[in-house]
Amino acid sequence: MRSRGSGSFLAALLVGGAVLWSLITTDVEMTRLASAGTRIADFLGRMFPPDPSVMDDIIKGSAETLRIAIIGTLGAVFLSVPLGLLASETMAPPVFFRPIRTVLAIIRAIPLILVAMLMVGAVGLGPLPGIIAVAFHATGMLAKFYAEAIDGVSRAPLAALESAGAGTLARLRYAIWPQMAPVIARDTIFRFELNLRESLVLGIVGAGGIGFYIQTYVRSFQYDKAASATLAVIVMVVAIEAFNVVLRRRFS
């Protein structure tokens, strides 16, 4: 009991020290923020009223962003199912799950924007590098979630099937899947929502989607058109969030 209290105190001390170090060593002048108010107001003033003449481009870019998120998530699911099984301590021996978990951690450590830049250089501009980048980056998270969902199931049904001589597929189908299905659905829906948000910025590096139009408008100082695209992004994200809430309730 005392060791647990000492560990909690040490953790709090480390967190407090990190916060204090950040505040002391970061060169942040609040006076600069206060003086930026007029520039921010001027920037926002140039964005209104939004220009509706670019609605065709916005619809095209929004549809492309949605396609990138859908196909990228689908690709991540296909990759994450076998990798999740191999990364599970319940389903795979240490010789498999430990290296696979290390690979998944490396994938998660690579920034999405870097993967998108590499794919743009490899396959050219357009939605394909965005799809590959989203699928690659999402696999690192989804496979980890799937493995943790498998390892988190109750051991009693597994033990019963093992005592009856059931094989791996039978254990997965009748003991593991019924318990993990709601968790898998929740995590996959969450990752799709995250993929959609990340797809919005891939256009900055030429990986397609509405982000490409936003960065084009901003770089050419067409802030009213950028405002129209930004409003479209807000509407799309809110709609997807509402849709995800409905799905989560259905699978919970």
PDB file of C-alpha atoms in Angstrom:
ATOM      1  CA  MET A   1       0.000   0.000   0.000  1.00  0.00           C
ATOM      2  CA  ARG A   2       2.847   2.359   0.897  1.00  0.00           C
ATOM      3  CA  SER A   3       4.725   1.538  -2.334  1.00  0.00           C
ATOM      4  CA  ARG A   4       1.620   2.357  -4.387  1.00  0.00           C
ATOM      5  CA  GLY A   5       1.301   5.724  -2.620  1.00  0.00           C
ATOM      6  CA  SER A   6       4.997   6.432  -3.186  1.00  0.00           C
ATOM      7  CA  GLY A   7       4.613   5.571  -6.874  1.00  0.00           C
ATOM      8  CA  SER A   8       1.634   7.915  -7.244  1.00  0.00           C
ATOM      9  CA  PHE A   9       3.524  10.718  -5.507  1.00  0.00           C
ATOM     10  CA  LEU A  10       6.558  10.175  -7.747  1.00  0.00           C
ATOM     11  CA  ALA A  11       4.360  10.213 -10.872  1.00  0.00           C
ATOM     12  CA  ALA A  12       2.677  13.447  -9.748  1.00  0.00           C
ATOM     13  CA  LEU A  13       6.089  14.962  -9.016  1.00  0.00           C
ATOM     14  CA  LEU A  14       7.364  14.044 -12.472  1.00  0.00           C
ATOM     15  CA  VAL A  15       4.275  15.484 -14.190  1.00  0.00           C
ATOM     16  CA  GLY A  16       4.488  18.669 -12.137  1.00  0.00           C
ATOM     17  CA  GLY A  17       8.185  18.996 -12.910  1.00  0.00           C
ATOM     18  CA  ALA A  18       7.565  18.533 -16.637  1.00  0.00           C
ATOM     19  CA  VAL A  19       4.841  21.218 -16.626  1.00  0.00           C
ATOM     20  CA  LEU A  20       7.025  23.626 -14.661  1.00  0.00           C
ATOM     21  CA  TRP A  21       9.987  23.000 -16.979  1.00  0.00           C
ATOM     22  CA  SER A  22       7.806  23.637 -20.035  1.00  0.00           C
ATOM     23  CA  LEU A  23       6.485  26.916 -18.626  1.00  0.00           C
ATOM     24  CA  ILE A  24       9.933  28.197 -17.668  1.00  0.00           C
ATOM     25  CA  THR A  25      11.863  27.205 -20.800  1.00  0.00           C
ATOM     26  CA  THR A  26       9.251  27.991 -23.473  1.00  0.00           C
ATOM     27  CA  ASP A  27       9.730  31.405 -25.048  1.00  0.00           C
ATOM     28  CA  VAL A  28       6.124  32.605 -24.976  1.00  0.00           C
ATOM     29  CA  GLU A  29       5.362  36.300 -24.741  1.00  0.00           C
ATOM     30  CA  MET A  30       1.717  36.886 -23.857  1.00  0.00           C
ATOM     31  CA  THR A  31       2.040  40.521 -24.935  1.00  0.00           C
ATOM     32  CA  ARG A  32       2.489  39.322 -28.518  1.00  0.00           C
ATOM     33  CA  LEU A  33      -0.775  37.419 -28.291  1.00  0.00           C
ATOM     34  CA  ALA A  34      -2.593  40.472 -26.998  1.00  0.00           C
ATOM     35  CA  SER A  35      -1.251  42.633 -29.826  1.00  0.00           C
ATOM     36  CA  ALA A  36      -2.292  40.050 -32.428  1.00  0.00           C
ATOM     37  CA  GLY A  37      -5.982  40.743 -31.905  1.00  0.00           C
ATOM     38  CA  THR A  38      -6.203  43.339 -34.682  1.00  0.00           C
ATOM     39  CA  ARG A  39      -4.433  41.071 -37.184  1.00  0.00           C
ATOM     40  CA  ILE A  40      -6.703  38.157 -36.324  1.00  0.00           C
ATOM     41  CA  ALA A  41      -9.757  40.376 -36.735  1.00  0.00           C
ATOM     42  CA  ASP A  42      -8.442  41.570 -40.102  1.00  0.00           C
ATOM     43  CA  PHE A  43      -7.870  37.991 -41.256  1.00  0.00           C
ATOM     44  CA  LEU A  44     -11.369  36.919 -40.197  1.00  0.00           C
ATOM     45  CA  GLY A  45     -12.827  40.000 -41.848  1.00  0.00           C
ATOM     46  CA  ARG A  46     -11.346  38.945 -45.183  1.00  0.00           C
ATOM     47  CA  MET A  47     -13.053  35.566 -44.888  1.00  0.00           C
ATOM     48  CA  PHE A  48     -16.570  36.997 -44.726  1.00  0.00           C
ATOM     49  CA  PRO A  49     -18.837  36.790 -46.496  1.00  0.00           C
ATOM     50  CA  PRO A  50     -17.864  33.351 -47.844  1.00  0.00           C
ATOM     51  CA  ASP A  51     -17.721  33.019 -51.611  1.00  0.00           C
ATOM     52  CA  PRO A  52     -20.302  30.442 -52.832  1.00  0.00           C
ATOM     53  CA  SER A  53     -18.950  30.453 -56.402  1.00  0.00           C
ATOM     54  CA  VAL A  54     -16.527  27.637 -55.544  1.00  0.00           C
ATOM     55  CA  MET A  55     -19.238  25.243 -54.381  1.00  0.00           C
ATOM     56  CA  ASP A  56     -18.580  22.801 -57.229  1.00  0.00           C
ATOM     57  CA  ASP A  57     -14.918  22.498 -56.237  1.00  0.00           C
ATOM     58  CA  ILE A  58     -15.882  22.164 -52.578  1.00  0.00           C
ATOM     59  CA  ILE A  59     -18.337  19.341 -53.300  1.00  0.00           C
ATOM     60  CA  LYS A  60     -15.730  17.576 -55.429  1.00  0.00           C
ATOM     61  CA  GLY A  61     -13.040  17.972 -52.775  1.00  0.00           C
ATOM     62  CA  SER A  62     -15.354  16.887 -49.947  1.00  0.00           C
ATOM     63  CA  ALA A  63     -16.394  13.758 -51.839  1.00  0.00           C
ATOM     64  CA  GLU A  64     -12.750  12.917 -52.495  1.00  0.00           C
ATOM     65  CA  THR A  65     -11.886  13.396 -48.817  1.00  0.00           C
ATOM     66  CA  LEU A  66     -14.739  11.084 -47.832  1.00  0.00           C
ATOM     67  CA  ARG A  67     -13.594   8.456 -50.333  1.00  0.00           C
ATOM     68  CA  ILE A  68     -10.037   8.622 -48.991  1.00  0.00           C
ATOM     69  CA  ALA A  69     -11.285   8.075 -45.429  1.00  0.00           C
ATOM     70  CA  ILE A  70     -13.622   5.203 -46.381  1.00  0.00           C
ATOM     71  CA  ILE A  71     -11.180   3.275 -48.589  1.00  0.00           C
ATOM     72  CA  GLY A  72      -8.266   3.985 -46.248  1.00  0.00           C
ATOM     73  CA  THR A  73     -10.220   2.679 -43.254  1.00  0.00           C
ATOM     74  CA  LEU A  74     -11.322  -0.397 -45.199  1.00  0.00           C
ATOM     75  CA  GLY A  75      -7.730  -1.142 -46.137  1.00  0.00           C
ATOM     76  CA  ALA A  76      -6.637  -0.697 -42.528  1.00  0.00           C
ATOM     77  CA  VAL A  77      -9.317  -3.135 -41.338  1.00  0.00           C
ATOM     78  CA  PHE A  78      -8.167  -5.814 -43.818  1.00  0.00           C
ATOM     79  CA  LEU A  79      -4.563  -5.386 -42.696  1.00  0.00           C
ATOM     80  CA  SER A  80      -5.394  -5.134 -38.990  1.00  0.00           C
ATOM     81  CA  VAL A  81      -7.352  -8.392 -38.720  1.00  0.00           C
ATOM     82  CA  PRO A  82      -4.391 -10.731 -39.343  1.00  0.00           C
ATOM     83  CA  LEU A  83      -1.931  -8.389 -37.646  1.00  0.00           C
ATOM     84  CA  GLY A  84      -4.224  -8.103 -34.618  1.00  0.00           C
ATOM     85  CA  LEU A  85      -4.380 -11.881 -34.333  1.00  0.00           C
ATOM     86  CA  LEU A  86      -0.588 -12.150 -34.584  1.00  0.00           C
ATOM     87  CA  ALA A  87      -0.144  -9.335 -32.033  1.00  0.00           C
ATOM     88  CA  SER A  88      -2.481 -10.992 -29.535  1.00  0.00           C
ATOM     89  CA  GLU A  89      -0.913 -12.772 -26.589  1.00  0.00           C
ATOM     90  CA  THR A  90      -3.986 -14.997 -26.450  1.00  0.00           C
ATOM     91  CA  MET A  91      -3.818 -16.179 -30.063  1.00  0.00           C
ATOM     92  CA  ALA A  92      -0.091 -16.102 -30.932  1.00  0.00           C
ATOM     93  CA  PRO A  93       3.126 -17.291 -29.242  1.00  0.00           C
ATOM     94  CA  PRO A  94       5.724 -14.739 -28.066  1.00  0.00           C
ATOM     95  CA  VAL A  95       7.875 -15.337 -31.140  1.00  0.00           C
ATOM     96  CA  PHE A  96       5.061 -13.752 -33.192  1.00  0.00           C
ATOM     97  CA  PHE A  97       3.212 -11.228 -31.033  1.00  0.00           C
ATOM     98  CA  ARG A  98       6.252  -9.413 -29.620  1.00  0.00           C
ATOM     99  CA  PRO A  99       7.851  -8.520 -33.003  1.00  0.00           C
ATOM    100  CA  ILE A 100       4.436  -7.644 -34.458  1.00  0.00           C
ATOM    101  CA  ARG A 101       3.690  -5.288 -31.563  1.00  0.00           C
ATOM    102  CA  THR A 102       7.058  -3.622 -32.120  1.00  0.00           C
ATOM    103  CA  VAL A 103       6.269  -3.132 -35.813  1.00  0.00           C
ATOM    104  CA  LEU A 104       2.859  -1.649 -34.973  1.00  0.00           C
ATOM    105  CA  ALA A 105       4.474   0.762 -32.521  1.00  0.00           C
ATOM    106  CA  ILE A 106       6.911   1.885 -35.231  1.00  0.00           C
ATOM    107  CA  ILE A 107       4.016   2.455 -37.645  1.00  0.00           C
ATOM    108  CA  ARG A 108       2.198   4.597 -35.084  1.00  0.00           C
ATOM    109  CA  ALA A 109       5.371   6.610 -34.482  1.00  0.00           C
ATOM    110  CA  ILE A 110       5.641   7.700 -38.135  1.00  0.00           C
ATOM    111  CA  PRO A 111       3.670  10.937 -38.720  1.00  0.00           C
ATOM    112  CA  LEU A 112       0.821  10.612 -41.208  1.00  0.00           C
ATOM    113  CA  ILE A 113       1.903  13.721 -43.107  1.00  0.00           C
ATOM    114  CA  LEU A 114       5.362  12.181 -43.640  1.00  0.00           C
ATOM    115  CA  VAL A 115       3.837   8.984 -45.036  1.00  0.00           C
ATOM    116  CA  ALA A 116       1.629  11.060 -47.348  1.00  0.00           C
ATOM    117  CA  MET A 117       4.641  13.040 -48.602  1.00  0.00           C
ATOM    118  CA  LEU A 118       6.541   9.826 -49.326  1.00  0.00           C
ATOM    119  CA  MET A 119       3.546   8.373 -51.170  1.00  0.00           C
ATOM    120  CA  VAL A 120       3.085  11.546 -53.221  1.00  0.00           C
ATOM    121  CA  GLY A 121       6.710  11.270 -54.284  1.00  0.00           C
ATOM    122  CA  ALA A 122       6.252   7.566 -55.094  1.00  0.00           C
ATOM    123  CA  VAL A 123       2.885   7.456 -56.902  1.00  0.00           C
ATOM    124  CA  GLY A 124       2.223  11.107 -57.749  1.00  0.00           C
ATOM    125  CA  LEU A 125      -0.528  13.566 -56.829  1.00  0.00           C
ATOM    126  CA  GLY A 126      -4.152  12.635 -56.242  1.00  0.00           C
ATOM    127  CA  PRO A 127      -6.186  10.539 -53.804  1.00  0.00           C
ATOM    128  CA  LEU A 128      -4.100   7.330 -54.102  1.00  0.00           C
ATOM    129  CA  PRO A 129      -1.217   8.518 -51.874  1.00  0.00           C
ATOM    130  CA  GLY A 130      -3.785   9.749 -49.360  1.00  0.00           C
ATOM    131  CA  ILE A 131      -5.526   6.369 -49.287  1.00  0.00           C
ATOM    132  CA  ILE A 132      -2.225   4.515 -48.837  1.00  0.00           C
ATOM    133  CA  ALA A 133      -1.081   6.898 -46.098  1.00  0.00           C
ATOM    134  CA  VAL A 134      -4.372   6.642 -44.187  1.00  0.00           C
ATOM    135  CA  ALA A 135      -4.484   2.840 -44.466  1.00  0.00           C
ATOM    136  CA  PHE A 136      -0.851   2.471 -43.380  1.00  0.00           C
ATOM    137  CA  HIS A 137      -1.092   4.845 -40.440  1.00  0.00           C
ATOM    138  CA  ALA A 138      -4.477   3.553 -39.232  1.00  0.00           C
ATOM    139  CA  THR A 139      -3.246  -0.057 -39.279  1.00  0.00           C
ATOM    140  CA  GLY A 140      -0.775   0.712 -36.523  1.00  0.00           C
ATOM    141  CA  MET A 141      -3.614   1.747 -34.224  1.00  0.00           C
ATOM    142  CA  LEU A 142      -6.394  -0.619 -35.299  1.00  0.00           C
ATOM    143  CA  ALA A 143      -4.255  -3.763 -35.131  1.00  0.00           C
ATOM    144  CA  LYS A 144      -3.211  -2.778 -31.600  1.00  0.00           C
ATOM    145  CA  PHE A 145      -6.854  -2.201 -30.627  1.00  0.00           C
ATOM    146  CA  TYR A 146      -7.891  -5.542 -32.121  1.00  0.00           C
ATOM    147  CA  ALA A 147      -5.124  -7.380 -30.260  1.00  0.00           C
ATOM    148  CA  GLU A 148      -6.070  -5.717 -26.970  1.00  0.00           C
ATOM    149  CA  ALA A 149      -9.732  -6.595 -27.557  1.00  0.00           C
ATOM    150  CA  ILE A 150      -8.771 -10.253 -28.001  1.00  0.00           C
ATOM    151  CA  ASP A 151      -6.555 -10.250 -24.911  1.00  0.00           C
ATOM    152  CA  GLY A 152      -9.290  -8.572 -22.859  1.00  0.00           C
ATOM    153  CA  VAL A 153     -11.940 -11.280 -23.271  1.00  0.00           C
ATOM    154  CA  SER A 154     -13.000 -13.558 -20.444  1.00  0.00           C
ATOM    155  CA  ARG A 155     -10.904 -16.704 -20.186  1.00  0.00           C
ATOM    156  CA  ALA A 156     -13.739 -18.996 -19.000  1.00  0.00           C
ATOM    157  CA  PRO A 157     -15.296 -19.660 -22.445  1.00  0.00           C
ATOM    158  CA  LEU A 158     -11.818 -20.158 -23.897  1.00  0.00           C
ATOM    159  CA  ALA A 159     -10.904 -22.679 -21.224  1.00  0.00           C
ATOM    160  CA  ALA A 160     -14.163 -24.570 -21.803  1.00  0.00           C
ATOM    161  CA  LEU A 161     -13.543 -24.851 -25.539  1.00  0.00           C
ATOM    162  CA  GLU A 162      -9.891 -25.806 -25.041  1.00  0.00           C
ATOM    163  CA  SER A 163     -10.894 -28.589 -22.641  1.00  0.00           C
ATOM    164  CA  ALA A 164     -13.301 -29.852 -25.308  1.00  0.00           C
ATOM    165  CA  GLY A 165     -10.473 -29.946 -27.861  1.00  0.00           C
ATOM    166  CA  ALA A 166     -11.605 -26.972 -29.948  1.00  0.00           C
ATOM    167  CA  GLY A 167      -9.151 -25.532 -32.433  1.00  0.00           C
ATOM    168  CA  THR A 168      -8.015 -21.944 -32.926  1.00  0.00           C
ATOM    169  CA  LEU A 169     -10.792 -20.990 -35.351  1.00  0.00           C
ATOM    170  CA  ALA A 170     -13.489 -22.473 -33.090  1.00  0.00           C
ATOM    171  CA  ARG A 171     -12.159 -20.564 -30.086  1.00  0.00           C
ATOM    172  CA  LEU A 172     -12.066 -17.367 -32.124  1.00  0.00           C
ATOM    173  CA  ARG A 173     -15.579 -17.851 -33.491  1.00  0.00           C
ATOM    174  CA  TYR A 174     -17.454 -18.993 -30.381  1.00  0.00           C
ATOM    175  CA  ALA A 175     -15.488 -17.653 -27.397  1.00  0.00           C
ATOM    176  CA  ILE A 176     -13.594 -14.551 -28.525  1.00  0.00           C
ATOM    177  CA  TRP A 177     -15.633 -12.885 -31.276  1.00  0.00           C
ATOM    178  CA  PRO A 178     -18.950 -12.554 -29.359  1.00  0.00           C
ATOM    179  CA  GLN A 179     -17.115 -10.731 -26.562  1.00  0.00           C
ATOM    180  CA  MET A 180     -14.910  -8.515 -28.700  1.00  0.00           C
ATOM    181  CA  ALA A 181     -17.379  -7.553 -31.468  1.00  0.00           C
ATOM    182  CA  PRO A 182     -18.775  -4.435 -29.724  1.00  0.00           C
ATOM    183  CA  VAL A 183     -15.256  -3.246 -28.881  1.00  0.00           C
ATOM    184  CA  ILE A 184     -14.064  -3.840 -32.446  1.00  0.00           C
ATOM    185  CA  ALA A 185     -17.028  -1.927 -33.878  1.00  0.00           C
ATOM    186  CA  ARG A 186     -16.466   1.000 -31.496  1.00  0.00           C
ATOM    187  CA  ASP A 187     -12.739   1.221 -32.229  1.00  0.00           C
ATOM    188  CA  THR A 188     -13.212   0.924 -35.993  1.00  0.00           C
ATOM    189  CA  ILE A 189     -15.843   3.669 -36.041  1.00  0.00           C
ATOM    190  CA  PHE A 190     -13.594   5.896 -33.943  1.00  0.00           C
ATOM    191  CA  ARG A 191     -10.688   5.297 -36.311  1.00  0.00           C
ATOM    192  CA  PHE A 192     -12.845   6.115 -39.339  1.00  0.00           C
ATOM    193  CA  GLU A 193     -13.772   9.449 -37.771  1.00  0.00           C
ATOM    194  CA  LEU A 194     -10.101  10.122 -37.066  1.00  0.00           C
ATOM    195  CA  ASN A 195      -9.173   9.130 -40.619  1.00  0.00           C
ATOM    196  CA  LEU A 196     -11.697  11.600 -41.984  1.00  0.00           C
ATOM    197  CA  ARG A 197     -10.224  14.424 -39.919  1.00  0.00           C
ATOM    198  CA  GLU A 198      -6.689  13.482 -40.947  1.00  0.00           C
ATOM    199  CA  SER A 199      -7.714  13.249 -44.615  1.00  0.00           C
ATOM    200  CA  LEU A 200      -8.689  16.917 -44.493  1.00  0.00           C
ATOM    201  CA  VAL A 201      -5.058  17.995 -44.142  1.00  0.00           C
ATOM    202  CA  LEU A 202      -3.540  15.592 -46.653  1.00  0.00           C
ATOM    203  CA  GLY A 203      -4.281  18.004 -49.478  1.00  0.00           C
ATOM    204  CA  ILE A 204      -1.556  20.258 -48.105  1.00  0.00           C
ATOM    205  CA  VAL A 205       1.036  17.845 -49.517  1.00  0.00           C
ATOM    206  CA  GLY A 206      -0.938  17.097 -52.686  1.00  0.00           C
ATOM    207  CA  ALA A 207      -2.633  13.897 -51.499  1.00  0.00           C
ATOM    208  CA  GLY A 208      -6.089  14.963 -52.656  1.00  0.00           C
ATOM    209  CA  GLY A 209      -9.254  16.000 -50.888  1.00  0.00           C
ATOM    210  CA  ILE A 210     -10.709  19.324 -49.862  1.00  0.00           C
ATOM    211  CA  GLY A 211      -7.496  20.228 -48.032  1.00  0.00           C
ATOM    212  CA  PHE A 212      -5.900  20.809 -51.426  1.00  0.00           C
ATOM    213  CA  TYR A 213      -8.466  23.506 -52.221  1.00  0.00           C
ATOM    214  CA  ILE A 214      -8.137  25.139 -48.807  1.00  0.00           C
ATOM    215  CA  GLN A 215      -4.359  25.470 -49.049  1.00  0.00           C
ATOM    216  CA  THR A 216      -4.691  26.750 -52.639  1.00  0.00           C
ATOM    217  CA  TYR A 217      -7.161  29.462 -51.605  1.00  0.00           C
ATOM    218  CA  VAL A 218      -5.098  30.517 -48.583  1.00  0.00           C
ATOM    219  CA  ARG A 219      -1.842  30.689 -50.540  1.00  0.00           C
ATOM    220  CA  SER A 220      -3.507  32.835 -53.196  1.00  0.00           C
ATOM    221  CA  PHE A 221      -5.066  35.100 -50.502  1.00  0.00           C
ATOM    222  CA  GLN A 222      -8.625  34.127 -51.524  1.00  0.00           C
ATOM    223  CA  TYR A 223      -9.810  34.013 -47.943  1.00  0.00           C
ATOM    224  CA  ASP A 224     -13.525  34.224 -48.812  1.00  0.00           C
ATOM    225  CA  LYS A 225     -13.211  31.019 -50.835  1.00  0.00           C
ATOM    226  CA  ALA A 226     -11.213  29.405 -48.022  1.00  0.00           C
ATOM    227  CA  ALA A 227     -14.059  30.307 -45.662  1.00  0.00           C
ATOM    228  CA  SER A 228     -16.560  28.475 -47.887  1.00  0.00           C
ATOM    229  CA  ALA A 229     -14.359  25.376 -47.899  1.00  0.00           C
ATOM    230  CA  THR A 230     -13.874  25.598 -44.124  1.00  0.00           C
ATOM    231  CA  LEU A 231     -17.630  25.774 -43.544  1.00  0.00           C
ATOM    232  CA  ALA A 232     -18.061  22.694 -45.743  1.00  0.00           C
ATOM    233  CA  VAL A 233     -15.485  20.871 -43.619  1.00  0.00           C
ATOM    234  CA  ILE A 234     -17.322  21.811 -40.420  1.00  0.00           C
ATOM    235  CA  VAL A 235     -20.637  20.570 -41.808  1.00  0.00           C
ATOM    236  CA  MET A 236     -19.073  17.288 -42.955  1.00  0.00           C
ATOM    237  CA  VAL A 237     -17.326  16.630 -39.639  1.00  0.00           C
ATOM    238  CA  VAL A 238     -20.489  17.382 -37.626  1.00  0.00           C
ATOM    239  CA  ALA A 239     -22.543  15.084 -39.885  1.00  0.00           C
ATOM    240  CA  ILE A 240     -20.024  12.250 -39.551  1.00  0.00           C
ATOM    241  CA  GLU A 241     -19.916  12.738 -35.780  1.00  0.00           C
ATOM    242  CA  ALA A 242     -23.731  12.451 -35.584  1.00  0.00           C
ATOM    243  CA  PHE A 243     -23.622   9.331 -37.756  1.00  0.00           C
ATOM    244  CA  ASN A 244     -20.921   7.794 -35.555  1.00  0.00           C
ATOM    245  CA  VAL A 245     -22.961   8.461 -32.417  1.00  0.00           C
ATOM    246  CA  VAL A 246     -25.849   6.501 -33.929  1.00  0.00           C
ATOM    247  CA  LEU A 247     -23.534   3.600 -34.825  1.00  0.00           C
ATOM    248  CA  ARG A 248     -21.926   3.561 -31.377  1.00  0.00           C
ATOM    249  CA  ARG A 249     -25.325   3.344 -29.722  1.00  0.00           C
ATOM    250  CA  ARG A 250     -26.297   0.512 -32.023  1.00  0.00           C
ATOM    251  CA  PHE A 251     -23.191  -1.528 -31.237  1.00  0.00           C
ATOM    252  CA  SER A 252     -22.972  -0.681 -27.530  1.00  0.00           C
TER     253      SER A 252
END
